[in-house]
Amino acid sequence: MAVLLDAINIKRKMVFELENTPYVCMGSDISTPTARGGQTLVRLKMRNLLTNAVFEKTYKADDKFKEPDLVLVPASYLYSDNDGAYFLDQESFETLTLTEEQLADAMDYLVEGTMVQINKYNGNPIGVQLPIFVELVVEQTEPGGKGDSSSGSGTKPAKMETGLEIKVPLFIKEGEKLKINTELREFAGRV
């Protein structure tokens, strides 16, 4: 029997199923009534894990949601072509394919061998969870302006090997390997 979750117990980053679709909670706000007999309401900000659509909806505190058949599978990125991106499942050693829509902007961080977590819903791959930090090589950068480095806080644009463009400190040169924060889309340090 499927586990049922009350709307009031749904917290940030929890996954739940609504109308046979998996969602992840991005935030919840509980409104407790001040009047007698009023119902406690829960406003959920959620992301559809199949379409990546984000929206907010209000539910009664005792509304029930199913726990989805969602598993995270460790996988390594192999390559991409016109049909999608290919990953090697590290448990079953089968090749998993994700479309461009399922990947969203994850391709900005993927180089051969990058370890990720693949979301599988009812046994089918539906998306990818990136590590917080990835290592990428600077492909192209512009020289910093004269005098910018005196405060130590100057930045310049850099294009990474995947095509991702970020701001980096002035001392970074082409060919250097950098640690990139995938959640903030920014430079996190040298490797």
GROMACS .gro file of N, CA and C in nm, residues 41-109:
model
  207
   41LEU      N    1  -0.458   2.611   0.619
   41LEU     CA    2  -0.427   2.596   0.477
   41LEU      C    3  -0.276   2.589   0.457
   42VAL      N    4  -0.236   2.514   0.356
   42VAL     CA    5  -0.095   2.499   0.323
   42VAL      C    6  -0.076   2.542   0.178
   43ARG      N    7   0.010   2.642   0.159
   43ARG     CA    8   0.041   2.688   0.022
   43ARG      C    9   0.174   2.625  -0.017
   44LEU      N   10   0.170   2.543  -0.122
   44LEU     CA   11   0.290   2.474  -0.167
   44LEU      C   12   0.341   2.533  -0.298
   45LYS      N   13   0.471   2.561  -0.301
   45LYS     CA   14   0.537   2.597  -0.426
   45LYS      C   15   0.605   2.468  -0.470
   46MET      N   16   0.569   2.420  -0.590
   46MET     CA   17   0.618   2.289  -0.632
   46MET      C   18   0.661   2.287  -0.777
   47ARG      N   19   0.752   2.191  -0.806
   47ARG     CA   20   0.803   2.173  -0.942
   47ARG      C   21   0.760   2.035  -0.991
   48ASN      N   22   0.698   2.035  -1.109
   48ASN     CA   23   0.661   1.910  -1.174
   48ASN      C   24   0.791   1.846  -1.224
   49LEU      N   25   0.820   1.724  -1.179
   49LEU     CA   26   0.946   1.660  -1.217
   49LEU      C   27   0.946   1.606  -1.360
   50LEU      N   28   0.831   1.601  -1.424
   50LEU     CA   29   0.826   1.555  -1.563
   50LEU      C   30   0.843   1.671  -1.661
   51THR      N   31   0.786   1.787  -1.629
   51THR     CA   32   0.790   1.901  -1.722
   51THR      C   33   0.877   2.017  -1.673
   52ASN      N   34   0.920   2.013  -1.546
   52ASN     CA   35   0.995   2.120  -1.480
   52ASN      C   36   0.914   2.247  -1.459
   53ALA      N   37   0.782   2.242  -1.481
   53ALA     CA   38   0.697   2.358  -1.457
   53ALA      C   39   0.688   2.384  -1.307
   54VAL      N   40   0.691   2.512  -1.269
   54VAL     CA   41   0.682   2.552  -1.129
   54VAL      C   42   0.553   2.630  -1.108
   55PHE      N   43   0.481   2.597  -1.001
   55PHE     CA   44   0.361   2.672  -0.968
   55PHE      C   45   0.330   2.660  -0.820
   56GLU      N   46   0.234   2.741  -0.775
   56GLU     CA   47   0.192   2.739  -0.636
   56GLU      C   48   0.044   2.703  -0.630
   57LYS      N   49   0.007   2.629  -0.525
   57LYS     CA   50  -0.132   2.590  -0.507
   57LYS      C   51  -0.158   2.574  -0.358
   58THR      N   52  -0.280   2.605  -0.316
   58THR     CA   53  -0.317   2.596  -0.175
   58THR      C   54  -0.401   2.471  -0.151
   59TYR      N   55  -0.370   2.401  -0.042
   59TYR     CA   56  -0.440   2.279  -0.003
   59TYR      C   57  -0.484   2.289   0.142
   60LYS      N   58  -0.584   2.208   0.179
   60LYS     CA   59  -0.623   2.196   0.318
   60LYS      C   60  -0.515   2.115   0.388
   61ALA      N   61  -0.495   2.140   0.517
   61ALA     CA   62  -0.388   2.075   0.593
   61ALA      C   63  -0.398   1.923   0.591
   62ASP      N   64  -0.520   1.869   0.583
   62ASP     CA   65  -0.536   1.723   0.587
   62ASP      C   66  -0.550   1.660   0.449
   63ASP      N   67  -0.530   1.737   0.341
   63ASP     CA   68  -0.529   1.678   0.206
   63ASP      C   69  -0.415   1.577   0.199
   64LYS      N   70  -0.437   1.469   0.127
   64LYS     CA   71  -0.339   1.359   0.121
   64LYS      C   72  -0.272   1.352  -0.016
   65PHE      N   73  -0.141   1.318  -0.011
   65PHE     CA   74  -0.064   1.295  -0.132
   65PHE      C   75   0.003   1.159  -0.121
   66LYS      N   76   0.020   1.093  -0.234
   66LYS     CA   77   0.092   0.966  -0.234
   66LYS      C   78   0.242   0.992  -0.240
   67GLU      N   79   0.317   0.896  -0.189
   67GLU     CA   80   0.463   0.900  -0.203
   67GLU      C   81   0.495   0.837  -0.338
   68PRO      N   82   0.567   0.905  -0.427
   68PRO     CA   83   0.590   0.852  -0.562
   68PRO      C   84   0.693   0.738  -0.565
   69ASP      N   85   0.685   0.657  -0.669
   69ASP     CA   86   0.784   0.552  -0.693
   69ASP      C   87   0.902   0.619  -0.763
   70LEU      N   88   0.980   0.692  -0.686
   70LEU     CA   89   1.091   0.772  -0.739
   70LEU      C   90   1.219   0.726  -0.671
   71VAL      N   91   1.317   0.691  -0.753
   71VAL     CA   92   1.447   0.649  -0.699
   71VAL      C   93   1.557   0.730  -0.766
   72LEU      N   94   1.666   0.750  -0.693
   72LEU     CA   95   1.785   0.815  -0.747
   72LEU      C   96   1.888   0.707  -0.777
   73VAL      N   97   1.939   0.708  -0.899
   73VAL     CA   98   2.035   0.607  -0.943
   73VAL      C   99   2.166   0.677  -0.977
   74PRO      N  100   2.279   0.633  -0.920
   74PRO     CA  101   2.407   0.693  -0.958
   74PRO      C  102   2.441   0.658  -1.102
   75ALA      N  103   2.487   0.757  -1.176
   75ALA     CA  104   2.521   0.736  -1.317
   75ALA      C  105   2.634   0.829  -1.357
   76SER      N  106   2.703   0.792  -1.465
   76SER     CA  107   2.808   0.879  -1.518
   76SER      C  108   2.770   0.922  -1.660
   77TYR      N  109   2.799   1.048  -1.690
   77TYR     CA  110   2.767   1.103  -1.821
   77TYR      C  111   2.863   1.045  -1.924
   78LEU      N  112   2.807   0.997  -2.038
   78LEU     CA  113   2.888   0.941  -2.145
   78LEU      C  114   2.906   1.041  -2.259
   79TYR      N  115   2.796   1.075  -2.327
   79TYR     CA  116   2.803   1.167  -2.441
   79TYR      C  117   2.663   1.212  -2.479
   80SER      N  118   2.654   1.306  -2.574
   80SER     CA  119   2.526   1.357  -2.624
   80SER      C  120   2.525   1.352  -2.775
   81ASP      N  121   2.406   1.339  -2.831
   81ASP     CA  122   2.386   1.354  -2.975
   81ASP      C  123   2.248   1.416  -2.996
   82ASN      N  124   2.197   1.412  -3.119
   82ASN     CA  125   2.068   1.474  -3.148
   82ASN      C  126   1.951   1.407  -3.078
   83ASP      N  127   1.967   1.282  -3.037
   83ASP     CA  128   1.859   1.210  -2.970
   83ASP      C  129   1.855   1.236  -2.820
   84GLY      N  130   1.962   1.286  -2.762
   84GLY     CA  131   1.964   1.312  -2.618
   84GLY      C  132   2.101   1.291  -2.559
   85ALA      N  133   2.104   1.282  -2.427
   85ALA     CA  134   2.228   1.260  -2.352
   85ALA      C  135   2.225   1.119  -2.295
   86TYR      N  136   2.341   1.055  -2.295
   86TYR     CA  137   2.351   0.915  -2.253
   86TYR      C  138   2.432   0.904  -2.125
   87PHE      N  139   2.380   0.823  -2.033
   87PHE     CA  140   2.441   0.802  -1.902
   87PHE      C  141   2.454   0.654  -1.876
   88LEU      N  142   2.558   0.616  -1.803
   88LEU     CA  143   2.579   0.477  -1.765
   88LEU      C  144   2.535   0.459  -1.621
   89ASP      N  145   2.429   0.378  -1.602
   89ASP     CA  146   2.378   0.345  -1.470
   89ASP      C  147   2.488   0.268  -1.397
   90GLN      N  148   2.533   0.318  -1.282
   90GLN     CA  149   2.644   0.257  -1.210
   90GLN      C  150   2.604   0.132  -1.132
   91GLU      N  151   2.472   0.103  -1.125
   91GLU     CA  152   2.427  -0.017  -1.055
   91GLU      C  153   2.397  -0.131  -1.151
   92SER      N  154   2.322  -0.101  -1.258
   92SER     CA  155   2.281  -0.206  -1.351
   92SER      C  156   2.369  -0.209  -1.478
   93PHE      N  157   2.450  -0.105  -1.497
   93PHE     CA  158   2.537  -0.089  -1.615
   93PHE      C  159   2.459  -0.081  -1.746
   94GLU      N  160   2.334  -0.038  -1.739
   94GLU     CA  161   2.257  -0.013  -1.860
   94GLU      C  162   2.275   0.134  -1.899
   95THR      N  163   2.254   0.164  -2.027
   95THR     CA  164   2.264   0.301  -2.074
   95THR      C  165   2.128   0.367  -2.064
   96LEU      N  166   2.123   0.483  -1.999
   96LEU     CA  167   2.000   0.559  -1.982
   96LEU      C  168   2.007   0.683  -2.072
   97THR      N  169   1.896   0.715  -2.137
   97THR     CA  170   1.890   0.829  -2.227
   97THR      C  171   1.793   0.933  -2.174
   98LEU      N  172   1.837   1.058  -2.171
   98LEU     CA  173   1.751   1.170  -2.131
   98LEU      C  174   1.746   1.270  -2.245
   99THR      N  175   1.628   1.327  -2.267
   99THR     CA  176   1.611   1.426  -2.373
   99THR      C  177   1.658   1.564  -2.325
  100GLU      N  178   1.668   1.656  -2.418
  100GLU     CA  179   1.710   1.793  -2.387
  100GLU      C  180   1.612   1.857  -2.288
  101GLU      N  181   1.482   1.830  -2.303
  101GLU     CA  182   1.381   1.886  -2.212
  101GLU      C  183   1.398   1.830  -2.071
  102GLN      N  184   1.431   1.703  -2.059
  102GLN     CA  185   1.449   1.642  -1.928
  102GLN      C  186   1.574   1.694  -1.858
  103LEU      N  187   1.673   1.735  -1.935
  103LEU     CA  188   1.799   1.783  -1.878
  103LEU      C  189   1.795   1.929  -1.836
  104ALA      N  190   1.707   2.007  -1.897
  104ALA     CA  191   1.700   2.151  -1.873
  104ALA      C  192   1.838   2.213  -1.897
  105ASP      N  193   1.896   2.281  -1.799
  105ASP     CA  194   2.027   2.344  -1.819
  105ASP      C  195   2.143   2.259  -1.766
  106ALA      N  196   2.119   2.133  -1.736
  106ALA     CA  197   2.224   2.044  -1.682
  106ALA      C  198   2.339   2.025  -1.781
  107MET      N  199   2.312   2.036  -1.910
  107MET     CA  200   2.418   2.017  -2.011
  107MET      C  201   2.530   2.120  -1.995
  108ASP      N  202   2.501   2.233  -1.932
  108ASP     CA  203   2.603   2.336  -1.909
  108ASP      C  204   2.715   2.285  -1.818
  109TYR      N  205   2.692   2.176  -1.746
  109TYR     CA  206   2.788   2.126  -1.647
  109TYR      C  207   2.842   1.987  -1.677
   0.00000   0.00000   0.00000
